Every structure is written in structure tokens, then in C-alpha cells.
Short mmCIF file of C-alpha atoms in Angstrom, two decimals:
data_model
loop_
_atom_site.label_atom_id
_atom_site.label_comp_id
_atom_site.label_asym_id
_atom_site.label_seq_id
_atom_site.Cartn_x
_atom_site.Cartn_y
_atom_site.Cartn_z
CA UNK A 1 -7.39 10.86 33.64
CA UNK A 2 -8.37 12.83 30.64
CA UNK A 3 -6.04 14.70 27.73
CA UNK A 4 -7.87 17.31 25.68
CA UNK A 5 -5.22 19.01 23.02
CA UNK A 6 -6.95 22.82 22.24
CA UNK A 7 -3.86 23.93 20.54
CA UNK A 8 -1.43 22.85 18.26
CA UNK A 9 -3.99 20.11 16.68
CA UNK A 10 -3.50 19.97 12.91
CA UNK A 11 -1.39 22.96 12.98
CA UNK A 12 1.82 24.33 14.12
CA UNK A 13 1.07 27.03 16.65
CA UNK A 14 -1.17 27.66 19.75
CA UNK A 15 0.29 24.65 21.73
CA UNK A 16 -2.91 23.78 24.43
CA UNK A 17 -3.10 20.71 26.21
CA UNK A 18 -5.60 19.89 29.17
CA UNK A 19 -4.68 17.40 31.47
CA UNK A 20 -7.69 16.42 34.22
CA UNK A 21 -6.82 13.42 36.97
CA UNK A 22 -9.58 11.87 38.33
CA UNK A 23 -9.12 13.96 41.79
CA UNK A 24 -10.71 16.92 39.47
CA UNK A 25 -7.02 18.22 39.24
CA UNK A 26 -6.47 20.54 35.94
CA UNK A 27 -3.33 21.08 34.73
CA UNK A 28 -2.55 23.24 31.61
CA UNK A 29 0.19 22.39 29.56
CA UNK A 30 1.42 25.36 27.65
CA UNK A 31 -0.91 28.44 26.87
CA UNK A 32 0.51 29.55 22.88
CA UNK A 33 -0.67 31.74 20.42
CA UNK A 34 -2.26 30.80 17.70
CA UNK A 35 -0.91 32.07 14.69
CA UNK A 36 -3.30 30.74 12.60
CA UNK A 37 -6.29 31.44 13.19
CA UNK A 38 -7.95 33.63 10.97
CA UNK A 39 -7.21 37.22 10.07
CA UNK A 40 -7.78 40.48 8.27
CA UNK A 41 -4.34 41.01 7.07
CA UNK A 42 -2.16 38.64 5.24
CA UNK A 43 -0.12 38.03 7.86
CA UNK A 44 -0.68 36.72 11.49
CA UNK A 45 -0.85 39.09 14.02
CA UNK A 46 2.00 39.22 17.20
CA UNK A 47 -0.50 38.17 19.72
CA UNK A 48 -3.44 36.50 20.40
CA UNK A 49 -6.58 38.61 20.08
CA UNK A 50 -9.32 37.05 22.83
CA UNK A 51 -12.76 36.64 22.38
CA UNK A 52 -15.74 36.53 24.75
CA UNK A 53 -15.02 32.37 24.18
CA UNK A 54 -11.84 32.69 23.66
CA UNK A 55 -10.95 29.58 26.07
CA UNK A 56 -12.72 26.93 25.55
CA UNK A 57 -12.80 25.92 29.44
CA UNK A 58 -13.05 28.24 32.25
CA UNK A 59 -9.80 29.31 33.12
CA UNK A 60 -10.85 30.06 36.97
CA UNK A 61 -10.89 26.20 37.10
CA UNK A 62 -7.16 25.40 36.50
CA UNK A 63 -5.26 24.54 39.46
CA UNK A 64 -1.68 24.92 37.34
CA UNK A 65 0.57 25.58 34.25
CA UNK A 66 3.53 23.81 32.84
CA UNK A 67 5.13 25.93 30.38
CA UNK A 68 7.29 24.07 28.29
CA UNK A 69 9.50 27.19 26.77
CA UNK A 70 9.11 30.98 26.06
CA UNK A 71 7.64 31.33 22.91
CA UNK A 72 5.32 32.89 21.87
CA UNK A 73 2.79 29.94 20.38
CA UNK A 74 3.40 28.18 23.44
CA UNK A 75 3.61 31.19 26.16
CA UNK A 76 1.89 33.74 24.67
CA UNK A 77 -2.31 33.64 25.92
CA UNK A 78 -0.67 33.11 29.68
CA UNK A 79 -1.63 37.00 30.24
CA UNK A 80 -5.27 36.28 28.91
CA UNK A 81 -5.31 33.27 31.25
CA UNK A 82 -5.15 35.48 34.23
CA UNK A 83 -7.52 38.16 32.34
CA UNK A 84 -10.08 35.61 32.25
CA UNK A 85 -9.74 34.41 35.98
CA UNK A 86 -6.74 31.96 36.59
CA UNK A 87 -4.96 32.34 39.97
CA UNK A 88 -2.80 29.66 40.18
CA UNK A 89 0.96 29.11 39.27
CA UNK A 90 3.16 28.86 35.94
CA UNK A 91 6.00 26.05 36.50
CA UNK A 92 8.72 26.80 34.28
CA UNK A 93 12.65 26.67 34.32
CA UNK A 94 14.16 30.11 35.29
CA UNK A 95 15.48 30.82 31.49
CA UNK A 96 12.09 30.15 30.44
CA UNK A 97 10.93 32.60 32.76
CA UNK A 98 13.14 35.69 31.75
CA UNK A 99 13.07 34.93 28.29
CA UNK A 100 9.02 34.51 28.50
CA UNK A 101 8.86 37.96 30.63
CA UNK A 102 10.76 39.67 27.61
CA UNK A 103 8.63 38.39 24.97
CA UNK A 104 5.40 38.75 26.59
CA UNK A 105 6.35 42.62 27.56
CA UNK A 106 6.85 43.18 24.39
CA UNK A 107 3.72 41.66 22.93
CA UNK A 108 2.28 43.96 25.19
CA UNK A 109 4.04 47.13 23.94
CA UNK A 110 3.21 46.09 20.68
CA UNK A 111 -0.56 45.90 21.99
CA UNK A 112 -0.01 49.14 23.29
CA UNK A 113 1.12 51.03 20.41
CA UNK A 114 -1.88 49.97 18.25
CA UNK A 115 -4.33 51.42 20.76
CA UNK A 116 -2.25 54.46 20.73
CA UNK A 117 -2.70 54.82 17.16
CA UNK A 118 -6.14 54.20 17.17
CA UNK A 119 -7.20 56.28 19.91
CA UNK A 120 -5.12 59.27 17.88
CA UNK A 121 -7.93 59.01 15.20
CA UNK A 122 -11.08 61.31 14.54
CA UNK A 123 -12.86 58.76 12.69
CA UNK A 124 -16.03 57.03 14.72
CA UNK A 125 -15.15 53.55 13.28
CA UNK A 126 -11.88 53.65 14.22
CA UNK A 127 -12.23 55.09 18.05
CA UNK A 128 -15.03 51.82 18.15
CA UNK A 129 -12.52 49.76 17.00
CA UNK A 130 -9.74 51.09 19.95
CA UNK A 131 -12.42 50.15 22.23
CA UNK A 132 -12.95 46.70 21.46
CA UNK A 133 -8.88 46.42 21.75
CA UNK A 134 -8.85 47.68 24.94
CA UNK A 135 -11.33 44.98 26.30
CA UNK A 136 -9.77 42.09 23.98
CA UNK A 137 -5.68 42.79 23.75
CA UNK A 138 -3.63 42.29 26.72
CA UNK A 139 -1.06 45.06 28.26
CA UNK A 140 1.75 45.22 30.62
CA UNK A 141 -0.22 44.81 33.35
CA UNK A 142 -1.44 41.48 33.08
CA UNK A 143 1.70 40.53 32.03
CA UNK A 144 2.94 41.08 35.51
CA UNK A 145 0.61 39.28 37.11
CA UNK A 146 1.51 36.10 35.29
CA UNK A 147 4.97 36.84 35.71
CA UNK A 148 4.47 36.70 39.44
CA UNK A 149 3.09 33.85 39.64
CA UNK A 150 5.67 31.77 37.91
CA UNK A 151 7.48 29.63 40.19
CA UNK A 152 10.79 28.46 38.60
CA UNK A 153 11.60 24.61 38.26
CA UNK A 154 15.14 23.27 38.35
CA UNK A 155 15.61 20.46 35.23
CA UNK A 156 16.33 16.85 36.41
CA UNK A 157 14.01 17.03 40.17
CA UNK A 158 10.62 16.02 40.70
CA UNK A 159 8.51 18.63 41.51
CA UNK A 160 5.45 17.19 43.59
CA UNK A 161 1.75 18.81 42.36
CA UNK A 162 -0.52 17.13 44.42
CA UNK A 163 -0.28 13.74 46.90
CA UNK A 164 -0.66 11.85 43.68
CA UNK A 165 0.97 13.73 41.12
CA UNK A 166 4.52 14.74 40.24
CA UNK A 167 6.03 16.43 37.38
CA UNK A 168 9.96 16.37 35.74
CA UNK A 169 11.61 18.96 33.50
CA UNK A 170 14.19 17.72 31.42
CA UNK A 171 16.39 19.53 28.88
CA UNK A 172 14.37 19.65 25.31
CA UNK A 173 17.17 21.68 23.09
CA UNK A 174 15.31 23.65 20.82
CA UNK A 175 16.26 27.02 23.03
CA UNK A 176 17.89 27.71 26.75
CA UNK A 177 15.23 26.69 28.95
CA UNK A 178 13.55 24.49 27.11
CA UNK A 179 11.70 21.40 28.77
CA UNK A 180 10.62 17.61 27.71
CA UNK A 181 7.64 17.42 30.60
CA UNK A 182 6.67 14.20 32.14
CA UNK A 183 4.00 13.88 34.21
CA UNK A 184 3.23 11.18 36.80
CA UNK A 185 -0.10 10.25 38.00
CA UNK A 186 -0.97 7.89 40.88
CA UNK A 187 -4.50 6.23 40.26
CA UNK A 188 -6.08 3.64 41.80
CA UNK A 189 -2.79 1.89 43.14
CA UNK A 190 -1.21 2.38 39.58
CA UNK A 191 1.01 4.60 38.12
CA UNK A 192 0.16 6.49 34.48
CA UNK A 193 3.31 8.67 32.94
CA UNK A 194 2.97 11.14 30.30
CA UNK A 195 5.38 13.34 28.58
CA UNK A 196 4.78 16.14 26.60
CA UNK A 197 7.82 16.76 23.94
CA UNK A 198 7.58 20.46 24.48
CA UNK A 199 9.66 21.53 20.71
CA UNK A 200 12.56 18.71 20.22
CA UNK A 201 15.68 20.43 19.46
CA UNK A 202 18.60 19.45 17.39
CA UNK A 203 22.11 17.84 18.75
CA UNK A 204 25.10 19.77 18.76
CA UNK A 205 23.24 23.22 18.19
CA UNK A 206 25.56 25.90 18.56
CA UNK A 207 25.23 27.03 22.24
CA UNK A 208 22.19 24.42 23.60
CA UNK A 209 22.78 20.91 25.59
CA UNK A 210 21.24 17.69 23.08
CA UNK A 211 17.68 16.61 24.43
CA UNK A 212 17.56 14.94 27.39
CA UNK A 213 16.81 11.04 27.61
CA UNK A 214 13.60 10.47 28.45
CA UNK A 215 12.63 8.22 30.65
CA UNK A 216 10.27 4.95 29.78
CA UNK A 217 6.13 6.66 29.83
CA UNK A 218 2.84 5.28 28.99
CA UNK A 219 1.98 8.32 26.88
CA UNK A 220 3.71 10.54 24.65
CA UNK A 221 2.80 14.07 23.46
CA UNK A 222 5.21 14.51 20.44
CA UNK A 223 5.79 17.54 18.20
CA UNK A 224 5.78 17.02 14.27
CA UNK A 225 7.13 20.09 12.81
CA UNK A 226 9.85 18.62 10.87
CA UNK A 227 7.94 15.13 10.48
CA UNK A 228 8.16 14.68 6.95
CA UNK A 229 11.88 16.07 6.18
CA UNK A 230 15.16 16.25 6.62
CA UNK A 231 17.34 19.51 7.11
CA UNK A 232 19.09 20.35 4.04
CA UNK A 233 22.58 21.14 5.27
CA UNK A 234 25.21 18.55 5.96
CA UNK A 235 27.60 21.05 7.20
CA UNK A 236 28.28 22.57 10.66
CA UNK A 237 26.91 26.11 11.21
CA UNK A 238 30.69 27.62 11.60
CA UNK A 239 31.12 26.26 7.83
CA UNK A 240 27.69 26.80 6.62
CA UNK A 241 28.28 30.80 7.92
CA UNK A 242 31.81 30.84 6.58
CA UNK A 243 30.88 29.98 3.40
CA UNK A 244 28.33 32.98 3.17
CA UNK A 245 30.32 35.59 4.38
CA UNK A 246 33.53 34.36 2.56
CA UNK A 247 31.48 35.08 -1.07
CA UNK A 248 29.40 38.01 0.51
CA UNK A 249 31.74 39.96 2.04
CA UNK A 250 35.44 39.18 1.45
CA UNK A 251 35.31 37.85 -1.63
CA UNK A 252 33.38 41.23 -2.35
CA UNK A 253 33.23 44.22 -0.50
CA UNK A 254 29.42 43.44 0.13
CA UNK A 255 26.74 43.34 2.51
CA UNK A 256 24.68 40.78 4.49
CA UNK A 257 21.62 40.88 5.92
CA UNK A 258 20.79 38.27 8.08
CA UNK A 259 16.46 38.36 9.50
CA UNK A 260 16.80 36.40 12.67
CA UNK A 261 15.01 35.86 15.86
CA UNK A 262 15.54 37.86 18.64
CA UNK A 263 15.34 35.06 21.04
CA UNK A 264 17.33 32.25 20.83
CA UNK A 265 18.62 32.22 16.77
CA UNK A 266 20.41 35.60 17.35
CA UNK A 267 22.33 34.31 20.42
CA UNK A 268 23.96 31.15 18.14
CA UNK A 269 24.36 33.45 15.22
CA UNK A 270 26.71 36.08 17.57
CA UNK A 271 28.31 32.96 18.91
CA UNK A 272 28.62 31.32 15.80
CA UNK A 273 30.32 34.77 14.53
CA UNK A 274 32.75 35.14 17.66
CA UNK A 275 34.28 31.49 16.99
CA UNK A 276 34.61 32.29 13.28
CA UNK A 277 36.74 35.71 14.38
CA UNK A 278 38.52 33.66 17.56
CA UNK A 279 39.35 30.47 16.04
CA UNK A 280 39.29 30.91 12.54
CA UNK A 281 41.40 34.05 11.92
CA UNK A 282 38.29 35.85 9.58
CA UNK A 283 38.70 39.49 8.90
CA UNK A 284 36.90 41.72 11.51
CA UNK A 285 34.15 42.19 9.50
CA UNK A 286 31.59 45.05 11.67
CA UNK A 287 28.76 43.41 12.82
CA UNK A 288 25.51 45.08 13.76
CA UNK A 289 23.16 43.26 15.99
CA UNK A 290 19.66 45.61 15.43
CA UNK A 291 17.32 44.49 17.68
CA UNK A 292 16.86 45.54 21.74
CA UNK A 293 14.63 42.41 22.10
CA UNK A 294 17.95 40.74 21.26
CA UNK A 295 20.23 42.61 23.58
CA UNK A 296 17.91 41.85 26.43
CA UNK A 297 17.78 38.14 25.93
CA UNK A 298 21.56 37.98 25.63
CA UNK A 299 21.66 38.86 28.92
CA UNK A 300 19.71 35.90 30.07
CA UNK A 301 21.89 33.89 27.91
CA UNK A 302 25.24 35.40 29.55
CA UNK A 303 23.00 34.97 33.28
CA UNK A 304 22.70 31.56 32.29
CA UNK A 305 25.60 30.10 31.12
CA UNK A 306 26.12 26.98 32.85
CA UNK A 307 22.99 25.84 31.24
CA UNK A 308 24.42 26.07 27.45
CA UNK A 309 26.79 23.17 26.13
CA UNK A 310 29.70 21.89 27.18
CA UNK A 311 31.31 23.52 23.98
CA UNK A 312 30.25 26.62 24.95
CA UNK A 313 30.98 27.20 28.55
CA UNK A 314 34.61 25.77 27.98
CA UNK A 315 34.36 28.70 25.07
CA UNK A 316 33.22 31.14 27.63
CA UNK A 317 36.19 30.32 29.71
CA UNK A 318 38.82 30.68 27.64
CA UNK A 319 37.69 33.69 26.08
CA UNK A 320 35.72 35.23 29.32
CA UNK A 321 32.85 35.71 26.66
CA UNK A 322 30.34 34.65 24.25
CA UNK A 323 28.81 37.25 21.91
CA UNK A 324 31.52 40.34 22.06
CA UNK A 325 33.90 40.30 19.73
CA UNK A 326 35.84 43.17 17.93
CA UNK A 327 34.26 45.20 15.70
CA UNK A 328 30.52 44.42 16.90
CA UNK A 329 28.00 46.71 18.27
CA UNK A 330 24.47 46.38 19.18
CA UNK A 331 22.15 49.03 18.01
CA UNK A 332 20.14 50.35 20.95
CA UNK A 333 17.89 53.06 19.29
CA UNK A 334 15.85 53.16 16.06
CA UNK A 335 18.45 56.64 15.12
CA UNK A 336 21.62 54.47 15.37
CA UNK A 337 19.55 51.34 13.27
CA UNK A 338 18.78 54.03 10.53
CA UNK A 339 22.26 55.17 10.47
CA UNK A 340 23.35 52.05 9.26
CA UNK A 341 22.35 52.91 5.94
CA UNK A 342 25.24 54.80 5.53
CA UNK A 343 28.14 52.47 6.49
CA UNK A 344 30.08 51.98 3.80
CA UNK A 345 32.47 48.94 4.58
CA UNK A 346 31.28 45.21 3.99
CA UNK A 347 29.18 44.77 7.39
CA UNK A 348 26.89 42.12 8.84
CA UNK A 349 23.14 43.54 9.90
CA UNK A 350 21.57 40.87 12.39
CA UNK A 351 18.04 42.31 12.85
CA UNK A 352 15.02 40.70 13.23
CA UNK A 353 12.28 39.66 12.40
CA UNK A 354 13.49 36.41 11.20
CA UNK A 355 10.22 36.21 8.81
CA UNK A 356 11.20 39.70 7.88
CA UNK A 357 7.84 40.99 8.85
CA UNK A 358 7.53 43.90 11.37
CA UNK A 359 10.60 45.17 13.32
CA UNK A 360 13.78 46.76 12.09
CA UNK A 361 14.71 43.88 9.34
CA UNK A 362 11.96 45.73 7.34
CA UNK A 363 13.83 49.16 7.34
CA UNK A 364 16.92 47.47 6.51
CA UNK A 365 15.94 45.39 3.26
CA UNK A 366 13.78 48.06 2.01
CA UNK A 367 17.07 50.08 2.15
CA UNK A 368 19.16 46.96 0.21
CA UNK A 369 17.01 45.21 -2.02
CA UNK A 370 17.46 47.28 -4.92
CA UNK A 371 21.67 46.85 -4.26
CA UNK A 372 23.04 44.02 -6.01
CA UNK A 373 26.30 43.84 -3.71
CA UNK A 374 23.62 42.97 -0.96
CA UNK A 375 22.79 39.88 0.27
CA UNK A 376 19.93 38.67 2.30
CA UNK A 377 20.52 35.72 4.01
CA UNK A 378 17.60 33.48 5.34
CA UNK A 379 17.80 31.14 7.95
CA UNK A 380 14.90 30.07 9.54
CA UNK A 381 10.70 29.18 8.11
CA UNK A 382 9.01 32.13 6.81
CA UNK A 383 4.89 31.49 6.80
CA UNK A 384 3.46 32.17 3.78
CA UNK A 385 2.62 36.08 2.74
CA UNK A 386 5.42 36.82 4.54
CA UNK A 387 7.92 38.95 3.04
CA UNK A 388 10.82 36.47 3.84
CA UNK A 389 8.76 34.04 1.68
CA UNK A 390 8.00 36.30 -0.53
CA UNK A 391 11.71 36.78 -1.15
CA UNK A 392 12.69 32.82 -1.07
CA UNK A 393 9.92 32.40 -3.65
CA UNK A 394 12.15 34.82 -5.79
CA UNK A 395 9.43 37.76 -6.96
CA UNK A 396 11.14 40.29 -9.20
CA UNK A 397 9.52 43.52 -7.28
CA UNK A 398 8.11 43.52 -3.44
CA UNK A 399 5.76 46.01 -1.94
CA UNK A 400 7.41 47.15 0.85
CA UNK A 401 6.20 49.98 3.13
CA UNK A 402 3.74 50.79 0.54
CA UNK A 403 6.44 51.42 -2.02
CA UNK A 404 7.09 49.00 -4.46
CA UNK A 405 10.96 48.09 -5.19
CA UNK A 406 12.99 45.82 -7.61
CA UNK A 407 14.86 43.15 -5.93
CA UNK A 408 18.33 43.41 -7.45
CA UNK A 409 20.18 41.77 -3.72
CA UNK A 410 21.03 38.39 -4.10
CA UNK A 411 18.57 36.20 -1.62
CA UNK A 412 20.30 33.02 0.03
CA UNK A 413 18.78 30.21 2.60
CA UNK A 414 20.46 27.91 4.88
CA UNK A 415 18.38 25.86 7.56
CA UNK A 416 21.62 24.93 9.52
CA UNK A 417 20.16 27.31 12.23
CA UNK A 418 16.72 25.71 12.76
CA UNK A 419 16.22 25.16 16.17
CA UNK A 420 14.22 22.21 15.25
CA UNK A 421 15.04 18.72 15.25
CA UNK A 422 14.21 16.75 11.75
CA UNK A 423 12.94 13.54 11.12
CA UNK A 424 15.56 11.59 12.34
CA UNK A 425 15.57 13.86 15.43
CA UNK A 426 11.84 13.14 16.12
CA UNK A 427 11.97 9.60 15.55
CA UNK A 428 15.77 8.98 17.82
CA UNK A 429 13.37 10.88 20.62
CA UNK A 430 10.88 8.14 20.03
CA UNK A 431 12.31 5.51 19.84
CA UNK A 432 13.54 6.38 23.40
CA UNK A 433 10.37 4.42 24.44
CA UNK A 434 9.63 1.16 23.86
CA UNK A 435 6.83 0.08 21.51
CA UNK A 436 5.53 -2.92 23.57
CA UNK A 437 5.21 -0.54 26.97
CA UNK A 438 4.31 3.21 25.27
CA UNK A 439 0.55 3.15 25.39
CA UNK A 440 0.29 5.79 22.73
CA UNK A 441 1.74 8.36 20.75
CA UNK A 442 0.11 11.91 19.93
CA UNK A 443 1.34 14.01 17.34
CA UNK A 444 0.94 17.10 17.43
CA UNK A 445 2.97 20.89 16.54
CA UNK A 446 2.88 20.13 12.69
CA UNK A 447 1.59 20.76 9.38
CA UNK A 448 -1.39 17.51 8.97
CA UNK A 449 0.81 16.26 5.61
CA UNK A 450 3.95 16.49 8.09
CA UNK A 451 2.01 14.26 10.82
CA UNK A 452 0.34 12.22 8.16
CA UNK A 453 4.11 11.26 6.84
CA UNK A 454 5.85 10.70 10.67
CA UNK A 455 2.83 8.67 11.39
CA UNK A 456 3.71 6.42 8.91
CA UNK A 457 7.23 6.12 9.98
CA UNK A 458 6.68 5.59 13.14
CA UNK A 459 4.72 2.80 12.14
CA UNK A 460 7.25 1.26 9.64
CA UNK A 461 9.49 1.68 13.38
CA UNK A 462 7.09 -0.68 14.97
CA UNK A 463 4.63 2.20 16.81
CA UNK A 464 1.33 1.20 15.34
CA UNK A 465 -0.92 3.21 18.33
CA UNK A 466 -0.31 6.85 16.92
CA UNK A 467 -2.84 9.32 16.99
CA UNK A 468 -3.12 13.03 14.96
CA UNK A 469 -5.61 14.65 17.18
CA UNK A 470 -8.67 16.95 16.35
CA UNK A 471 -8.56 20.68 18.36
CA UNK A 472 -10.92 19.38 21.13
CA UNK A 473 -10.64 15.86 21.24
CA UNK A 474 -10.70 14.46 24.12
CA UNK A 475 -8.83 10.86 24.84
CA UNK A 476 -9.06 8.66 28.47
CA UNK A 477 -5.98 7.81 29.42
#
């Protein structure tokens, strides 16, 4: 069989892998964004945008994809798969699904409104510019063709592809749904097992199961992201959070801004905050949760949980709940977000996005930064030009909404939430193979100084056969 990795080679995003048997069988594992490729702005854009080579196979020819986990730079091209010919089927778990169906909607929306605003102009260039997006950008219509196709794939049970070919989805952390994939090819009398890592998440994450074992392979896809480092707190995310809001808000009559994810970071932040209020007797502190991407994917969370942790569905019941707790409210409509402004008690705003770039963080710390009883709390990687990295790299004044402001609001970080597993993590998942049967290792999902330095650990570990593939390259396995 042959492995070609288009995505994620030598970079973080656009996970792509190609996985041909020798019956001319083509599976697809994962179908991300790519983040980085390159761009007019300074920042990335929120979804792909296709060209007339955008894949660089046919995509008529697949007979399947295995989607790993919902986000975007590993879900988001599945509508431009089907744009570009696919028919076949997307094998996923069922959170993956909703959670995928949510983001990629509102990708689409997103695609949507910038069409809208280009169609809306009298300028020549501009209308020739809407028409190019309406061949290239995806909308909600493809997006519900790919969403019918998926067929959803319980963890732990072999799901049969072909006479010779099986496939296993075992928990992965990192977010609910998540998947470790192997694979298991029969050729020529002999069996060949690969597993693709999928993003590794961390143990005892607030809400998510630990990574699954997996089970002895020839061949192992592995993410990098984390590859060179270690995460910087040593302190449980009930303490970490604690900490913060004790100074920001108690201690002061203040206010903290916390850019999150809507999907998946959000959820462990609410829960985080409920078993700070239940357990730990903190002052009911209002909490805003500004984001509707959020409030959806809590409900797939809430559908879903007898997939979470042990912790948290004894949590759930005992208390009969996971994210409601007194004095919080979501924030439905942009009107109620903006009213915000004008609460006057300490409060907690959990809006995304967690770069703060686009969405409704953006209204909220252009409205704080100049307020030094403000503080804007960081908690996940912000990709540089960002405006969260902008703020972590401490500038005195930001340009925001074309109006440039003094940052007077105390900025904070804390990685405790990273959904992704460190150093240690990658090599413990590993080292879960042994290094005189595992064939070879391919790193991928990283920075190429983050898979230069896990390369070498791995090799001080006794894994000399690791390889840091090339977007294209092609190995026989």
C-alpha cells in the first residue's frame, strides 16, 4: 500500500493523508483546512478558499473518509470534496459528526456573508471578485451533502471497509469525539496496521476520557504540535482558574475576559466554573457565555454525556448538570452581547474567538482594553498577527476595528486549557508501541523546529525509523 501526507506536512494545519491498498482502494484520512497557506490579509482566513487544483488527486476517485475530529484543519475542505466530485462516505464518531455539522455551517454562513457584502457593491472589481467566490467558497448546501453522507462509527468496534480492510476508532482526548484511527490491511497473506494519531489529547482534561491505548501497529501517523515543550502549568485547571478570578474579580471588583473556543475549550471552561461555584463555595460571580456557536455545541456535549470522564458524568449526576449554574446566562443575540458593556458588577465574558480575531471577543476587548480593572485572560495559541498575540506580545496601543486604543487591561496567559498533549504526552502515546515491531513513525501536525526536536527524542527513546514528511511525499508501506 501507499501513504501520501497532502496536509499537515511541515506545518500545523490542513491535516491530508492518502491511503491507497494495492486493490486500488483510496481512503482519505481527514480533509482540514489549511490555515497557512498564503494570504492577502494578515491573518488566515475561516475556510479554505479552492482552486481549479485545489486537490491534488481527483476527488471522484476516493472510495472513503475517516475523519478523525471536527475541526476545522482537519474537517473543514470535506464540503469542497463533494464540490469537486466525491460520492462516497465520511466515517466518524457521532460527536464528531454534530460538532463537525456546526462548524462547517457556520464556515458556510461566514462564506455567505462575504458574498453578500460583495455583491452589495457598485464597484466592477469588486462584483468580479463576488464572482470568483461564488465558484471557489463553499455554502450551506454542500455542507449538507457531506453531512449526509457521514455514517457514524461507535469507538472500540471494527468497522469492516472492504474484504481486506478494517478500521478502529479509539478515544484520542483532545475534544468529545475525538479518534486515534487504526487501519488494518490484509495483503498478500499478511497483515499491515497503521494508525493515524488524529490530535493526542491531555489526561485528566476537565470533561474528556485520557487517550485510548493503542494497540501494537506497523505504522504510526503521529501529531507534533507540542513536540518540543512542555505545558507551563503544574496546577489543575480548578486552581489555575481560581487563582485568576480570586485577584480579578474578588479581590477587586473587576472584570475578565476570557477569548475561548466555541467548541470544545468553552465547554471545560463552563464546567470548570460550575465546580468552582458547587464545590468550592466562590461568590456567584455573573458569567456571560457570548457565543451561539458555543450554545449549540453544548448541546452535543449535554447529548453526549456518557462519552465525557468518569469525573464528569458522576458530576452530572449529582448535580443533574454540567454547565448551568447560578448567575450564568448565555447571550443569544449580538443586542444582548453589546449590552454587556454596561454591566456594572465584577462579571466573567466567555466569548470567542479564542485567537481574539473575528467574532464577538473583538467587540468586547475593544470595549475593555483601555480599563485597567479589566483583565483579559488567554488560554489557548494565538498565530501570529493575531490580535491575541498581539496582546501576549504586550504592544502599548492595538488597532482595533480601525481605531487605534491604549491597552491599559491587564493581559494574563495560562495553557492549563490546551487541549493538546505535550511532550511527555506525545512520547507516553509512543512508546505504546514497541521499537523492535513499529515499522515507522511519521510526524506530522507541527511546527518543522517542533518535529525536528521530538524526532530527536524519540530517538534518544530507542525509535531511530522516524520520518518528517514533505506535502506530497509519497512512502510504500
Amino acid at each position: 500500500m501507499k501513504l501520501t501526507f497532502w496536509g499537515a506536512a511541515q506545518q500545523v494545519t490542513g491535516s491530508m493523508y492518502l491511503l491507497e491498498l494495492d486493490d486500488d482502494y483510496r481512503i482519505l484520512i481527514d480533509c482540514g483546512s489549511d490555515l497557512e497557506r498564503p494570504h492577502n490579509g494578515s491573518v488566515p482566513p475561516p475556510v479554505e478558499q479552492p482552486t481549479a487544483a485545489f486537490f491534488p488527486f481527483e476527488a471522484s476517485s476516493l472510495n472513503v473518509v475517516l475523519l478523525t475530529h471536527a475541526h476545522i484543519d482537519h474537517s473543514g475542505n470535506l464540503p469542497n470534496l463533494y464540490r469537486e466530485g466525491y460520492e462516497g462516505q465520511i466515517l466518524c464518531t457521532e460527536p464528531t459528526f454534530a460538532l463537525t455539522d456546526i462548524l462547517l455551517k457556520d464556515a458556510a454562513s461566514l462564506n455567505q456573508r462575504k458574498i453578500n457584502d460583495l455583491n452589495n457593491s457598485k464597484k466592477k472589481k469588486v462584483r468580479d471578485k463576488q464572482s470568483q467566490l461564488q465558484k471557489d467558497l463553499f455554502l450551506d448546501k454542500q455542507v449538507r451533502e457531506s453531512m449526509e453522507s457521514v455514517v457514524a462509527i461507535q469507538f472500540g468496534r471494527k468497522f469492516r471497509l472492504t474484504d481486506n480492510c478494517n478500521v478502529t476508532f479509539l478515544p484520542a482526548g483532545h475534544l468529545l469525539g475525538a479518534a486515534h484511527i487504526v487501519v488494518d490491511v490484509y495483503e498478500n497473506g499478511q497483515k499491515k496496521s497503521i494508525c493515524f494519531s488524529g490530535d493526542i489529547g491531555r489526561k485528566n482534561y476537565p470533561l474528556l476520557v485520557d487517550p485510548a491505548t493503542v494497540p501494537h501497529v506497523d505504522y504510526l501517523v503521529c501529531e507534533s504540535t507540542y513536540g518540543n515543550r512542555m505545558h507551563n502549568d503544574d496546577v489543575s485547571p480548578e486552581d489555575a482558574l481560581a487563582d485568576v478570578i480570586k485577584r480579578t474579580c474578588v479581590d477587586i471588583p473587576g472584570r475578565l475576559i476570557i477569548p475561548s473556543f466555541s467548541v470544545g475549550r468553552t465547554q471545560s471552561l463552563l464546567y470548570t466554573l460550575n465546580r468552582l461555584y458547587s464545590e468550592r463555595g466562590f461568590p456567584p460571580i455573573k458569567v456571560f457565555s457570548d457565543s451561539p456557536m458555543a450554545f449549540e455545541s453544548t448541546k452535543v456535549y449535554l447529548k453526549n454525556v456518557r462519552q465525557l470522564s468518569k469525573e464528569a458524568r458522576d458530576f452530572f449526576d449529582a448535580n443533574e448538570t454540567l454547565f448551568d449554574f447560578e448567575n450564568f446566562e448565555f447571550l443569544e443575540s449580538s443586542k444582548a452581547s453589546k449590552a454587556v458593556s454596561d454591566y456594572n458588577e465584577p462579571c466573567i465574558i466567555i466569548s470567542s474567538s479564542g485567537m481574539v480575531q473575528g467574532g464577538r471577543v473583538e467587540y468586547h476587548v475593544a470595549a475593555n482594553i483601555g480599563n485597567p480593572y479589566c483583565t483579559i485572560l488567554l488560554i489557548g495559541y494565538c498565530a501570529e498577527g493575531t490580535l491575541g498575540w498581539r496582546l501576549l506580545n504586550g504592544q502599548p496601543t492595538l488597532t482595533i476595528k480601525g481605531e487605534e486604543k491604549q491597552v491599559l487591561a491587564n493581559i494574563e496567559k495560562i495553557d492549563v486549557f490546551s487541549g493538546h498533549g505535550d511532550r511527555a504526552d506525545l512520547l507516553g502515546f509512543v512508546q505504546m508501541q514497541s521499537p523492535e515491531t513499529l515499522k515507522r513513525i511519521f510526524l506530522v501536525h507541527g511546527e518543522t523546529s517542533s518535529m525536528e526536536a521530538f524526532k530527536g527524542t524519540l530517538a534518544e527513546a530507542g525509535y531511530p525509523n522516524v520520518e518528517i514528511p514533505a506535502k506530497g511525499q509519497m512512502y510504500e508501506l
